[in-house]
mmCIF file of C-alpha atoms in Angstrom:
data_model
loop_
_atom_site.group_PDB
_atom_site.id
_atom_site.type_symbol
_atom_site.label_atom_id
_atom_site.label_comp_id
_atom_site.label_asym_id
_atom_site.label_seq_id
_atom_site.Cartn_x
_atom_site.Cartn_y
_atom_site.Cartn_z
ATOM 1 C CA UNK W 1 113.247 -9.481 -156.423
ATOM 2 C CA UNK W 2 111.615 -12.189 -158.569
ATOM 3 C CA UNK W 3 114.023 -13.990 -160.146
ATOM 4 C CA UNK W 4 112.122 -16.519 -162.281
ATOM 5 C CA UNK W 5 109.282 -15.501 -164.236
ATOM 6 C CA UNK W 6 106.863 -17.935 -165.808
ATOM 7 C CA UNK W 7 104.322 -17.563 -168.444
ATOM 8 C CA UNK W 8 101.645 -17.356 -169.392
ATOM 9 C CA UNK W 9 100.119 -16.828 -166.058
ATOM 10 C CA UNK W 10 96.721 -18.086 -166.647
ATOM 11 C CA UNK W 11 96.012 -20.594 -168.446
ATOM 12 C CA UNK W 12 92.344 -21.909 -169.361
ATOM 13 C CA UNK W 13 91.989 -25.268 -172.093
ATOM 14 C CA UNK W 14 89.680 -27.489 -172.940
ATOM 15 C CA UNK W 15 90.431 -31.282 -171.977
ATOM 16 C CA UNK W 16 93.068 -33.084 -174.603
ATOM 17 C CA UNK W 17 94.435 -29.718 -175.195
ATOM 18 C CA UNK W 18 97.733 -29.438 -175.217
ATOM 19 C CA UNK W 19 100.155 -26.336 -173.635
ATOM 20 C CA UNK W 20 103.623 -25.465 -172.726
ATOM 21 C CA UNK W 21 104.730 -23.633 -169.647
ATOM 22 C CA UNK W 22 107.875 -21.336 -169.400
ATOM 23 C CA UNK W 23 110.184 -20.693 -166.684
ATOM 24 C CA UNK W 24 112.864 -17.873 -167.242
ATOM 25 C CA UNK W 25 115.942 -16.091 -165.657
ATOM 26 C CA UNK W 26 118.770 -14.367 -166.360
ATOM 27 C CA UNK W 27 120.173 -16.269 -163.764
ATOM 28 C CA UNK W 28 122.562 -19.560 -163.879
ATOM 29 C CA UNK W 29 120.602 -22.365 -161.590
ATOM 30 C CA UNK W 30 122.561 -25.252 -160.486
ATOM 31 C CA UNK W 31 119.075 -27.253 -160.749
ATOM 32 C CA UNK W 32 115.665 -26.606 -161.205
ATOM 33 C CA UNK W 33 112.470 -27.925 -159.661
ATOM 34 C CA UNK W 34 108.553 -28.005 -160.911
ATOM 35 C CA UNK W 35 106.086 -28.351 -158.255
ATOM 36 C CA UNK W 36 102.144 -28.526 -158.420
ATOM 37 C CA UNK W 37 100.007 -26.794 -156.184
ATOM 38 C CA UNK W 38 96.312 -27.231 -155.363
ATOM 39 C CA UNK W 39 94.312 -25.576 -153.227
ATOM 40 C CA UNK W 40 94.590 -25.060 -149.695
ATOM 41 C CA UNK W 41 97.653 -27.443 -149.425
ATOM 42 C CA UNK W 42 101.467 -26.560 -150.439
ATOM 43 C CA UNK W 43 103.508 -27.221 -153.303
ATOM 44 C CA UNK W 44 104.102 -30.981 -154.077
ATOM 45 C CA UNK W 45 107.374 -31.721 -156.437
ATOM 46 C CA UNK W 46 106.598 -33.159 -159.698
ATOM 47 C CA UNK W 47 110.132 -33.220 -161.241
ATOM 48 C CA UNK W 48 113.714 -32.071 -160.605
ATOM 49 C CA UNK W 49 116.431 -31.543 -163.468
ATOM 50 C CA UNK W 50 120.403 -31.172 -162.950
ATOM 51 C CA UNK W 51 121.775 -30.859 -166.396
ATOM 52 C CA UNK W 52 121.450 -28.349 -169.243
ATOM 53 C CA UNK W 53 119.384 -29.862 -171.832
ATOM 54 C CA UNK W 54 118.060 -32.795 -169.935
ATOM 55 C CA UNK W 55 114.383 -33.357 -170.196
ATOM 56 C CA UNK W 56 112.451 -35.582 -168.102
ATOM 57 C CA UNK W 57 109.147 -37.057 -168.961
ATOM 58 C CA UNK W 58 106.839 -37.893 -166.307
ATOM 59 C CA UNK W 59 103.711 -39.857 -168.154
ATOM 60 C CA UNK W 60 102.190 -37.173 -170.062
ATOM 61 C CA UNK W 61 104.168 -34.187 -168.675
ATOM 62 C CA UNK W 62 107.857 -33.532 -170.173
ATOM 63 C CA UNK W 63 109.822 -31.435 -168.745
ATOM 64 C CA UNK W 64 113.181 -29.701 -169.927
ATOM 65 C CA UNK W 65 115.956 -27.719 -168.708
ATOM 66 C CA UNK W 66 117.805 -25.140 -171.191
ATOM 67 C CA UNK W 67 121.237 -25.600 -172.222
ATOM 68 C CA UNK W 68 122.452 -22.596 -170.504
ATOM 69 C CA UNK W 69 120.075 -23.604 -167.345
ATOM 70 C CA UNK W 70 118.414 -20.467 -167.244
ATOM 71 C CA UNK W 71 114.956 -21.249 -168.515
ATOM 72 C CA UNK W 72 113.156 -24.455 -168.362
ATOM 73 C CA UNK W 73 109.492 -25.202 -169.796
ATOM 74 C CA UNK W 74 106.473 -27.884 -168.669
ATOM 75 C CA UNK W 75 104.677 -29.176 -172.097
ATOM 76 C CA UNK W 76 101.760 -31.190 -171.194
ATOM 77 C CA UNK W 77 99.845 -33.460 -173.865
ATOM 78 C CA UNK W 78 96.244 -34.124 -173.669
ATOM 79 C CA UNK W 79 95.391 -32.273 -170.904
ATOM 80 C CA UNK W 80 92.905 -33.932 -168.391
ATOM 81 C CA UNK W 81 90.923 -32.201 -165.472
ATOM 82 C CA UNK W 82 92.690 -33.704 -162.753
ATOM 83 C CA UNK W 83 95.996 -31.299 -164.225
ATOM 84 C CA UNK W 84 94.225 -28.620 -162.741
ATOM 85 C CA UNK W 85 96.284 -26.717 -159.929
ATOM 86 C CA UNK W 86 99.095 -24.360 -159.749
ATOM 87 C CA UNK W 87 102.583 -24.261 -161.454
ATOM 88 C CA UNK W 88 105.727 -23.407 -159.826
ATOM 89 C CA UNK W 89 109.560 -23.921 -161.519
ATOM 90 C CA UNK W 90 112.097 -23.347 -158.652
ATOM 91 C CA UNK W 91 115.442 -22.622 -158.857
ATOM 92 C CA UNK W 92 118.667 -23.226 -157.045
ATOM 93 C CA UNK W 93 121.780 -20.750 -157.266
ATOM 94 C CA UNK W 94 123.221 -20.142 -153.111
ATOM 95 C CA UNK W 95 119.242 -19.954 -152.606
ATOM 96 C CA UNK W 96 116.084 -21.215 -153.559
ATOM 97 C CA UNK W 97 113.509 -19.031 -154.826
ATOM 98 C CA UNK W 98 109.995 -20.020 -156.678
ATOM 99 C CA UNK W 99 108.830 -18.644 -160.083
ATOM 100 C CA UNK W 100 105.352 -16.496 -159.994
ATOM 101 C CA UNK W 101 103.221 -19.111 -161.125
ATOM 102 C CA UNK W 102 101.205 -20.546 -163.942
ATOM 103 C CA UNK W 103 97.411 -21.150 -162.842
ATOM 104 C CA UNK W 104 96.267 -23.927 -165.347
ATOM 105 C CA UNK W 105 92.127 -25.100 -165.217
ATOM 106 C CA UNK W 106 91.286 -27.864 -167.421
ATOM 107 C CA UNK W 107 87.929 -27.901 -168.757
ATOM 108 C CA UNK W 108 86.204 -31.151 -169.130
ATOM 109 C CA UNK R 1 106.548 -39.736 -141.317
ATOM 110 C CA UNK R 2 103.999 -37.194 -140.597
ATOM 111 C CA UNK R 3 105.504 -34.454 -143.101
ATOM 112 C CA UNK R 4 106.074 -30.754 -142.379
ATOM 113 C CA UNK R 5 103.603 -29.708 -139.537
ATOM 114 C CA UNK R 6 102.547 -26.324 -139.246
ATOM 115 C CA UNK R 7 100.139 -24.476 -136.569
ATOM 116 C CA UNK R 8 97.905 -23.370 -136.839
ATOM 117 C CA UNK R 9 95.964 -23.635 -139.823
ATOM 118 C CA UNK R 10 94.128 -20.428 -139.743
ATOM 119 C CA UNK R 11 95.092 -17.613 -137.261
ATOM 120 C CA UNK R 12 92.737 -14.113 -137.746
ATOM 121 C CA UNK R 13 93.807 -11.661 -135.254
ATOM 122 C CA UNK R 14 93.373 -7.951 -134.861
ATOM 123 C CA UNK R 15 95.886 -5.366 -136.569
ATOM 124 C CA UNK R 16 98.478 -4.585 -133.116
ATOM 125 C CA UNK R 17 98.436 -7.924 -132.166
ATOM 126 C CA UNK R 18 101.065 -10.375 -132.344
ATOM 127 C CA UNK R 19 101.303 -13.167 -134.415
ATOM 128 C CA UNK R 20 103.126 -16.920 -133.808
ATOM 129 C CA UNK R 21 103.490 -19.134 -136.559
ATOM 130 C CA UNK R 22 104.956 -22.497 -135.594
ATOM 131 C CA UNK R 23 106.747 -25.466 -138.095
ATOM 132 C CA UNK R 24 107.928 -28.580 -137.148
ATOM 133 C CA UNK R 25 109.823 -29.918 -140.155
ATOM 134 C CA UNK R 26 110.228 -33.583 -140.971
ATOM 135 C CA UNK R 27 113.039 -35.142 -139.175
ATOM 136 C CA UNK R 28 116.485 -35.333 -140.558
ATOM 137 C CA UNK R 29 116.187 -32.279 -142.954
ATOM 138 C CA UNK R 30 118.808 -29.939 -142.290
ATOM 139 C CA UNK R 31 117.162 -26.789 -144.096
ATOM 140 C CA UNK R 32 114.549 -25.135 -143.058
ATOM 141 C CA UNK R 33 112.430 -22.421 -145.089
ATOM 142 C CA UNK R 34 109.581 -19.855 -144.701
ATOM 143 C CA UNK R 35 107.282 -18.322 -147.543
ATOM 144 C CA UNK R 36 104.700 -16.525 -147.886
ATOM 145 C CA UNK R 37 102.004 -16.484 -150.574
ATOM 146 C CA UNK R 38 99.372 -13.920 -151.928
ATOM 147 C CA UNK R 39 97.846 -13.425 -155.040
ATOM 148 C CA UNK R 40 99.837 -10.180 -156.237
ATOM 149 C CA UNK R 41 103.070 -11.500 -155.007
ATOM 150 C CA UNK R 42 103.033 -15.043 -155.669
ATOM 151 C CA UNK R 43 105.472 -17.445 -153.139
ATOM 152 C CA UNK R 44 108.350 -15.022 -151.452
ATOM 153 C CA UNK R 45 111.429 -16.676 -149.886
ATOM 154 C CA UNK R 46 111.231 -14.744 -146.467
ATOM 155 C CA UNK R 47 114.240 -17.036 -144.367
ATOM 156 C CA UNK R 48 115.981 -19.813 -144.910
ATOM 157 C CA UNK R 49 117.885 -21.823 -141.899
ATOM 158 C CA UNK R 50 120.748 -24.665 -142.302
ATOM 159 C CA UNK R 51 121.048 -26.499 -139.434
ATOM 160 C CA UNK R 52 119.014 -24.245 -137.389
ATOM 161 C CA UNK R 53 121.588 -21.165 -138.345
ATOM 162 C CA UNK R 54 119.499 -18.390 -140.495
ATOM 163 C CA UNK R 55 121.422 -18.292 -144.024
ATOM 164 C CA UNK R 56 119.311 -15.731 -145.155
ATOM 165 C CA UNK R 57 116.905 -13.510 -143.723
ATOM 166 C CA UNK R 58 116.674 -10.588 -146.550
ATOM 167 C CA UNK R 59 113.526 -11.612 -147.802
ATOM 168 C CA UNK R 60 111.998 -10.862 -144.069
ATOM 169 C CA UNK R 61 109.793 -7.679 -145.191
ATOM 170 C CA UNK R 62 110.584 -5.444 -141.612
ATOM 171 C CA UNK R 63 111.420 -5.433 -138.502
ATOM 172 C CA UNK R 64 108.362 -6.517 -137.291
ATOM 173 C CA UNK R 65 108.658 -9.772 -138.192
ATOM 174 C CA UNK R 66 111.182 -12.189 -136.754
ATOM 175 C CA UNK R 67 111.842 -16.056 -137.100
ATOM 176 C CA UNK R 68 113.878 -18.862 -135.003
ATOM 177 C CA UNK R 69 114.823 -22.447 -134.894
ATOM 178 C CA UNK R 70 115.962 -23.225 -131.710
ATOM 179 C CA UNK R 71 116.664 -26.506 -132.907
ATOM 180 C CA UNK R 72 116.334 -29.121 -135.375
ATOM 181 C CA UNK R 73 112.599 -29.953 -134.433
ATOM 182 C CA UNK R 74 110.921 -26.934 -134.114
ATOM 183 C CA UNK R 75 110.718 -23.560 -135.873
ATOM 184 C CA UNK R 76 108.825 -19.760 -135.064
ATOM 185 C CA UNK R 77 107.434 -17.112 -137.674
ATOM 186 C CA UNK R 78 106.446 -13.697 -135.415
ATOM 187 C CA UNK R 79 104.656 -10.510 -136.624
ATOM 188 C CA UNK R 80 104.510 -8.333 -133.687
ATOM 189 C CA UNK R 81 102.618 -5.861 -134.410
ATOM 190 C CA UNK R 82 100.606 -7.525 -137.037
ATOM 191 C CA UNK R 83 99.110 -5.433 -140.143
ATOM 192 C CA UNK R 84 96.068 -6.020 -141.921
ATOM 193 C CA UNK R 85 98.823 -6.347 -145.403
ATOM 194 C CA UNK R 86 100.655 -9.285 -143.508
ATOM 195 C CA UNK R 87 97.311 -11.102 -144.207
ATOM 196 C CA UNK R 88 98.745 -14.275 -146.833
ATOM 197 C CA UNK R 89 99.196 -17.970 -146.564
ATOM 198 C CA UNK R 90 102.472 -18.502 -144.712
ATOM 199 C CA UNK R 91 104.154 -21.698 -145.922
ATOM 200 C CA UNK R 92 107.014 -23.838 -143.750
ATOM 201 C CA UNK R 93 108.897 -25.944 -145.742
ATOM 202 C CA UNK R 94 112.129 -28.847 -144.761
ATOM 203 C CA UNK R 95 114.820 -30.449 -147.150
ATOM 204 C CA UNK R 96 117.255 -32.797 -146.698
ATOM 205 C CA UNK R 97 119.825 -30.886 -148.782
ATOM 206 C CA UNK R 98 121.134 -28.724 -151.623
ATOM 207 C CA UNK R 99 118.938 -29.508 -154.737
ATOM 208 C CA UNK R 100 116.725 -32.043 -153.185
ATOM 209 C CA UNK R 101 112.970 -32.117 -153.169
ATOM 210 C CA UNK R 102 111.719 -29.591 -150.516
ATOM 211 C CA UNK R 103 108.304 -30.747 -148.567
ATOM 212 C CA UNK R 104 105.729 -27.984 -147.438
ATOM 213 C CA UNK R 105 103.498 -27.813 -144.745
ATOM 214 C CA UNK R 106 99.784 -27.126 -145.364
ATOM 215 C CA UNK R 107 100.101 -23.476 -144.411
ATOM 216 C CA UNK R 108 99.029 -20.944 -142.150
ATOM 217 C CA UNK R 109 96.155 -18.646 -143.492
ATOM 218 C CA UNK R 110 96.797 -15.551 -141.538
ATOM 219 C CA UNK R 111 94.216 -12.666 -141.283
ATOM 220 C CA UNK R 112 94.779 -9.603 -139.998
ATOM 221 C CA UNK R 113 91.781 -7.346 -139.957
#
């Protein structure tokens, strides 16, 4: 059972694009985590938020956690190549389970 | 620290055969976690130990696959027998705690053929 769904999936932009990522459950979280991903090497954790509402900006990446902390979303502004990878959100609520993804390529 | 080590790094075996995946998670974490990852299915929660006691184990797809932590250092994954669909990247991962950052291993990229 996936629990946390992100969208869009895929996502393809052109460098100093900007884009949003969403991460959402019907589930109650007691936090939530956003990791990056490249390839052939696991998840490395790029932010975690506690509170509903909080938002968390991590130099051109701003994160935020929904006031019910059920959802949270990943806006990035000007996009650069080097934001290429994979995009998890990860929940905890008694376990710890990973969203399904959000491939983003960054073209130069 | 040298992380969360996993071997081995690639493992392609023959469908019937059986499979060990080790983990040796970074010291002082108390939880320990296995995933696996495919394209269709994304990253799947398969066990999850707290000081070496399984919490969890309902994400394990069958009985043919089993996993232990006979203490805090070291860790198992087994597929016996191994399918050609158990072929994925099989991720260890360690935390310290409840809501803190959780470190992965590089992976295992299993084939089965």
């Amino acid at each position: 059972t996936q629990l946390l769904e992100q969208s869009p999936q895929f996502l393809s932009i052109q460098e100093g694009e900007n884009l949003t990522v969403y991460c959402n459950s019907s589930s109650v979280f007691s936090s939530l985590q956003w990791y990056r991903q490249e390839p052939g090497e696991g998840p490395v954790l790029l932010v975690t938020v506690v509170t509903g509402g909080e938002v968390k900006k991590l130099k051109r990446l701003t994160f935020q956690f929904g006031d019910a902390r059920k959802d949270s979303s990943l806006h990035i502004t000007a996009a650069q190549p080097g934001d290429t990878g994979l995009y998890l959100c990860a929940g905890e609520n008694n376990q710890f389970y990973f969203g399904t993804g959000t491939s983003l390529t960054v073209i130069p | 620290d040298a992380g969360v080590i996993q071997s081995p790094r690639h493992e392609v075996t023959e469908m019937g055969q059986e499979v060990t995946l080790r983990c040796k998670p970074i010291s002082g974490h108390n939880s320990l976690f296995w995933y696996r990852q495919t394209m269709m299915r994304g990253l799947e929660l398969l066990i999850y130990f707290n000081n070496n006691v399984p919490i969890d184990d309902s994400g394990m797809p069958e009985d043919r696959f089993s996993a232990k932590m006979p203490n805090a250092s070291f860790s198992t994954l087994k597929i016996q027998p191994s399918e050609p669909r158990d072929s994925a990247v099989y991720f260890c991962a360690s935390r310290v705690d409840l809501n803190t950052e959780a470190f992965f291993g590089q992976g295992t990229r299993l084939t089965v053929v």
